[in-house]
mmCIF file of C-alpha atoms in Angstrom:
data_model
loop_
_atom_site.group_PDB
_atom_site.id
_atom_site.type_symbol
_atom_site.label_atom_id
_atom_site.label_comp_id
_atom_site.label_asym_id
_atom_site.label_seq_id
_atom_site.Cartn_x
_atom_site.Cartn_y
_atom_site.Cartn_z
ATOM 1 C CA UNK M 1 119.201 133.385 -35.953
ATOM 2 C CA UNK M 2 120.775 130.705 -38.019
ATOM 3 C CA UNK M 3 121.749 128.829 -34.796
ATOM 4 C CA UNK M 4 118.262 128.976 -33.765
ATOM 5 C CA UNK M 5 117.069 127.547 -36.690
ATOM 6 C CA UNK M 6 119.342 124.761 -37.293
ATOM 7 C CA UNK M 7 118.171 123.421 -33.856
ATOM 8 C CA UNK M 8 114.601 123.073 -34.949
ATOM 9 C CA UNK M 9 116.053 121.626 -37.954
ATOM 10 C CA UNK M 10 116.781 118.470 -36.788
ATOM 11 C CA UNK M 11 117.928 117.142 -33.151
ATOM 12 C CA UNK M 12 121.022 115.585 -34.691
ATOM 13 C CA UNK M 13 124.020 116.243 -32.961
ATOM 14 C CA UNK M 14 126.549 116.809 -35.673
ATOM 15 C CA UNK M 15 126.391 118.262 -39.535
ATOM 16 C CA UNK M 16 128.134 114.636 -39.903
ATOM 17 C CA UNK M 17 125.339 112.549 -38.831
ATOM 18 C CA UNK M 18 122.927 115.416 -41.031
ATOM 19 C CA UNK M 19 125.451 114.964 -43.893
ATOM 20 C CA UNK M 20 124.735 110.773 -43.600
ATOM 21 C CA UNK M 21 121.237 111.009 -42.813
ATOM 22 C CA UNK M 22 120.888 112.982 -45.943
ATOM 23 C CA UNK M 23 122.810 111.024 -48.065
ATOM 24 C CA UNK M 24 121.064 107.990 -46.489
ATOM 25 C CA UNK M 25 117.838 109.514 -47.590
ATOM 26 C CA UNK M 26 119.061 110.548 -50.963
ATOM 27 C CA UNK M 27 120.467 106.820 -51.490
ATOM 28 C CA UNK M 28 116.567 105.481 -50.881
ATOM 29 C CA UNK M 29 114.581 107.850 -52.891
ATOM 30 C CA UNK M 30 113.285 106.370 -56.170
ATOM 31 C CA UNK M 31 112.913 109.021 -58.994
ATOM 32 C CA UNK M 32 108.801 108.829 -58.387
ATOM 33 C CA UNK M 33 109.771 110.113 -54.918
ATOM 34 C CA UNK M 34 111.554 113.302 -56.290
ATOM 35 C CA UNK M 35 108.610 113.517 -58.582
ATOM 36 C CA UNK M 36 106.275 113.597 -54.951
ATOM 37 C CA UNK M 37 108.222 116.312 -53.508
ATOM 38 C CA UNK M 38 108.274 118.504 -56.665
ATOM 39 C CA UNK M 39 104.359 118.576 -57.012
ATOM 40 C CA UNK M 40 103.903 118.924 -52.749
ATOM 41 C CA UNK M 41 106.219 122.019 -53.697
ATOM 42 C CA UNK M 42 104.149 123.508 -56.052
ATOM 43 C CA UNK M 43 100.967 122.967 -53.666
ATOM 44 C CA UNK M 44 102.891 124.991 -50.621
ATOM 45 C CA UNK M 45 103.436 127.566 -53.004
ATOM 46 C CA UNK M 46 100.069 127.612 -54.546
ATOM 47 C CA UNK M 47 98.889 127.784 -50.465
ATOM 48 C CA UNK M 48 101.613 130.538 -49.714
ATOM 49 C CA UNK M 49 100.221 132.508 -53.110
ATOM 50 C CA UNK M 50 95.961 132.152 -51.878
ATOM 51 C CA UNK M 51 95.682 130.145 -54.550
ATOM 52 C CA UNK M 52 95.002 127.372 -52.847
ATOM 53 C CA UNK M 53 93.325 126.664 -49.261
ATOM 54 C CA UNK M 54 95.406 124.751 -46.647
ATOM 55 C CA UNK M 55 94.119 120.741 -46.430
ATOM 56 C CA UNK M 56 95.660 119.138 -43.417
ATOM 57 C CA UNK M 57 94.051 118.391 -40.558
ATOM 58 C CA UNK M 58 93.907 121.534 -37.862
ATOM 59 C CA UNK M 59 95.172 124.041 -40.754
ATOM 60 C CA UNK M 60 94.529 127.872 -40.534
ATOM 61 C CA UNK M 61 91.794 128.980 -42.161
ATOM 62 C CA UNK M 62 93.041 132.113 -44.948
ATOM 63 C CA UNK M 63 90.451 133.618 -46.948
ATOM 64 C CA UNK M 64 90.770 132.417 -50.531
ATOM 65 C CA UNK M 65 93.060 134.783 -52.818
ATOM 66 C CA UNK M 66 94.998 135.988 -49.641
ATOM 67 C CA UNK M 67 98.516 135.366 -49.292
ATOM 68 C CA UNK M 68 99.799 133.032 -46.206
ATOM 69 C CA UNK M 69 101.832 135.530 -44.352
ATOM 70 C CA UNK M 70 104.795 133.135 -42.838
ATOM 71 C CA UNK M 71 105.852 133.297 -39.449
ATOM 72 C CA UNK M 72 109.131 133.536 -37.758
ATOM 73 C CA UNK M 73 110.136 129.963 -37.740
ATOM 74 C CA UNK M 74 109.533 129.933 -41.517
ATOM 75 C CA UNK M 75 111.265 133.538 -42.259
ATOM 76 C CA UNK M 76 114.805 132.317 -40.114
ATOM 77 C CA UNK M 77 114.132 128.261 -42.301
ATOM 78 C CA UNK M 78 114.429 130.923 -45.856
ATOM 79 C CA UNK M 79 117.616 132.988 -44.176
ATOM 80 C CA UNK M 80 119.119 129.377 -43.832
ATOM 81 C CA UNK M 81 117.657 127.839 -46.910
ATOM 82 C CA UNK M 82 119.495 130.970 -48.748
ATOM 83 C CA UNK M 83 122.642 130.146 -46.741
ATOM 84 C CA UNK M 84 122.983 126.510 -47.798
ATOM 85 C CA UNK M 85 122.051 127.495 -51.023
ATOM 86 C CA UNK M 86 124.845 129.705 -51.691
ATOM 87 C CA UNK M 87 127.589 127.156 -49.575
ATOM 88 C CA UNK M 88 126.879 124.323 -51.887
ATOM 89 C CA UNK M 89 126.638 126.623 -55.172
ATOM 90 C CA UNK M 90 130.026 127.946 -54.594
ATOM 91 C CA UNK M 91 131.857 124.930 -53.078
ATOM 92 C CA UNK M 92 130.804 122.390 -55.867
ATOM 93 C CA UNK M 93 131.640 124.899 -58.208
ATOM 94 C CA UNK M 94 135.188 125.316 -57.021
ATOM 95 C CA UNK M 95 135.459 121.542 -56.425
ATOM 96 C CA UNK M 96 134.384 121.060 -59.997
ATOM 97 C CA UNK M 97 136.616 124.131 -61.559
ATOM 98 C CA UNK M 98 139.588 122.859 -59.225
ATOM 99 C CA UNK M 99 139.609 119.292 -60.490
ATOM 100 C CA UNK M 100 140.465 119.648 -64.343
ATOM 101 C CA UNK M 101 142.566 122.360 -63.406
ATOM 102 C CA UNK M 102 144.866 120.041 -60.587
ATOM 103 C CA UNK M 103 144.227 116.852 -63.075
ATOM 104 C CA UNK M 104 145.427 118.729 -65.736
ATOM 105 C CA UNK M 105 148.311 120.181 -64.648
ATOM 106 C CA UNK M 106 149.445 116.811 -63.095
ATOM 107 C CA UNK M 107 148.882 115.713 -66.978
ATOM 108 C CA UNK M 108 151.271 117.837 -67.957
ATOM 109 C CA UNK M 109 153.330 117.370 -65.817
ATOM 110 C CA UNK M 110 154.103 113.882 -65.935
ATOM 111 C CA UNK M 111 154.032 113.636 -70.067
ATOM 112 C CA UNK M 112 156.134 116.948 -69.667
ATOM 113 C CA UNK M 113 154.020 118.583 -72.732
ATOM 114 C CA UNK M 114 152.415 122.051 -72.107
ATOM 115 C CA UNK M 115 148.879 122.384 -71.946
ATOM 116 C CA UNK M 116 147.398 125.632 -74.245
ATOM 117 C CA UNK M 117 145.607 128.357 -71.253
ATOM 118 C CA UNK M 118 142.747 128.109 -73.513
ATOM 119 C CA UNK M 119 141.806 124.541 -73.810
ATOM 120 C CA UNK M 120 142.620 124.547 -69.295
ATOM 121 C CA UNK M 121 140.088 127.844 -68.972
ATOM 122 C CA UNK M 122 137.807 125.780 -70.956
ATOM 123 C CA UNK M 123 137.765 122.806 -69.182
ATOM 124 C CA UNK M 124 137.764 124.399 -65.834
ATOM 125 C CA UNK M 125 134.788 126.302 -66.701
ATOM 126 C CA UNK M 126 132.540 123.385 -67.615
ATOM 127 C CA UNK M 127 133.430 121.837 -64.570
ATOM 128 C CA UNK M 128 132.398 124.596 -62.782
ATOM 129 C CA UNK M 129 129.035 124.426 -64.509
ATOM 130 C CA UNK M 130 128.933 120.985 -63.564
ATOM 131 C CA UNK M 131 129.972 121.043 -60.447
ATOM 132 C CA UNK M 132 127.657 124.475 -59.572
ATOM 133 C CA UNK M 133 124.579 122.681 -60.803
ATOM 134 C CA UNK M 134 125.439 119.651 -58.719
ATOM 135 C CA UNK M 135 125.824 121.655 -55.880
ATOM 136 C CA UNK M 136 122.617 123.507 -56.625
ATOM 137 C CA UNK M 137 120.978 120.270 -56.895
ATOM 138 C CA UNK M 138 122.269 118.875 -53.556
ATOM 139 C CA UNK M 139 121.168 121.722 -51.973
ATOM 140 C CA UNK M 140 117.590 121.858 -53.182
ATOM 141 C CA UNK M 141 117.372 118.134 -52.187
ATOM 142 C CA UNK M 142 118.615 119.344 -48.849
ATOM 143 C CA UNK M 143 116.287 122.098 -47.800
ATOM 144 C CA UNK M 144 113.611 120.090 -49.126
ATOM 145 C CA UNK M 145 113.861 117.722 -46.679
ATOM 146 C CA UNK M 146 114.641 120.483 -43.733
ATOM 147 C CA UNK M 147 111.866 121.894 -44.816
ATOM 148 C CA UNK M 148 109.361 119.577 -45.026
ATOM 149 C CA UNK M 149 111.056 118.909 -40.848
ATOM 150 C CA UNK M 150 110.889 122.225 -39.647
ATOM 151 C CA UNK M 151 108.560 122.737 -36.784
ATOM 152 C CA UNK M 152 105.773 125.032 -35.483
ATOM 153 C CA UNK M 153 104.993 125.775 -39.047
ATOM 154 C CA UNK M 154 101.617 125.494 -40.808
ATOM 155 C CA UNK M 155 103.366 125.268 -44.422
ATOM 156 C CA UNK M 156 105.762 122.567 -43.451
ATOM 157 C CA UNK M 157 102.725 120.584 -41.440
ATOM 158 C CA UNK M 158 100.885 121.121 -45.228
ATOM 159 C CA UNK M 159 103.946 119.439 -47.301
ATOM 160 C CA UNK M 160 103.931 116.885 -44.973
ATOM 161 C CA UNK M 161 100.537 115.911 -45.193
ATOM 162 C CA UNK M 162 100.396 116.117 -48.843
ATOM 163 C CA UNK M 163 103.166 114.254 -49.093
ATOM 164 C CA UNK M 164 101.781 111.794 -47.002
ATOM 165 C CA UNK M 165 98.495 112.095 -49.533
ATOM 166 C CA UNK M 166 100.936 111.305 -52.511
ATOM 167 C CA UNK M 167 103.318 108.728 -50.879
ATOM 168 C CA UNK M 168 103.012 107.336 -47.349
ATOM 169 C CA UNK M 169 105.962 105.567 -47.239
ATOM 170 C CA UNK M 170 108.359 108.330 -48.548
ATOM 171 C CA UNK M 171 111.839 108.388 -46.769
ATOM 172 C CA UNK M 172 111.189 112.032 -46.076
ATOM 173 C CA UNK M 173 108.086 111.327 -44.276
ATOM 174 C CA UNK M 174 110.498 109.265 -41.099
ATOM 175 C CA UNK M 175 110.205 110.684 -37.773
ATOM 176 C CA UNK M 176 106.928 112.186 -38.886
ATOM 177 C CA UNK M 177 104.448 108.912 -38.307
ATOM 178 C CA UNK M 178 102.597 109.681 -34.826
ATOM 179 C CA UNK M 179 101.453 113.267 -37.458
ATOM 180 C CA UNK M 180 100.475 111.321 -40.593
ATOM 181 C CA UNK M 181 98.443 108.200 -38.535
ATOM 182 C CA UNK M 182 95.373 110.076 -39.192
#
């Protein structure tokens, strides 16, 4: 399943060149354009709740107070959404628990004094926190733009037209134009 839906994902060939293209995209986006994909988010869940009625071009029609029932393309994305999720949670976490540990323990090393456990858990704990939150953060950023890529999906075709609506030119938006030249 995951396999399946990393290919209609992206037609990359490596998590390398997804890894750059991501961080390419990341490096581009103004705060405003963070700001865009937040509010298209809470219209696809509005749409997914019946609160509101699908708007792009082609849409299915739901009755009004309904929920959007997704389909399989969209229930494998939220298996892999979780998945990426939980891999960046747990790796920045340890990167950012590992580092004050390793830096200070090299510290101590070389000014030959002892470091107290206490003050060491402490530090190692908020950079977990930070590092967790980053990763969190990282990965949100991620699946947003997966999502807003994934295929054969009438949820994914509605965040891309509304964040077409909102911003045209948004990096997210690339590979998309021939669908948003309306």
């Amino acid at each position: 399943r995951g396999a399946k839906c990393v290919n209609l994902l992206s037609t990359m060939s490596s998590p390398q060149e997804q890894r750059r293209d991501l961080k390419d995209s990341i490096r581009e986006m103004k705060r405003e354009d963070l700001e865009d994909v937040v509010k298209v988010q809470q219209h696809v869940l509005n749409v997914t709740m019946g609160q509101t009625p699908f708007q792009h071009p082609g849409a299915p029609s739901i009755q009004s107070g309904n929920r959007y029932m997704p389909n399989q393309n969209e229930l494998d994305f939220a298996q892999h959404s979780r998945i990426i999720l939980s891999n960046n949670l747990f790796r920045y976490f340890f990167i950012g628990a590992f580092t004050p540990y390793f830096t200070l323990k090299l510290l101590s090393t070389v000014h030959r004094r002892v470091i107290p456990t206490q003050r060491m858990i402490v530090m190692c704990t908020i950079g977990g926190a930070f590092g967790g939150t980053y990763g969190m953060t990282l990965g949100r950023v991620q699946v947003a733009r997966d999502y807003l890529r994934l295929e054969n999906s009438p949820l994914a075709t509605e965040a891309r037209f509304q964040l077409w609506r909102v911003n045209p030119s948004h990096p997210f938006l690339r590979g998309f134009e021939q669908e948003t030249n309306v």
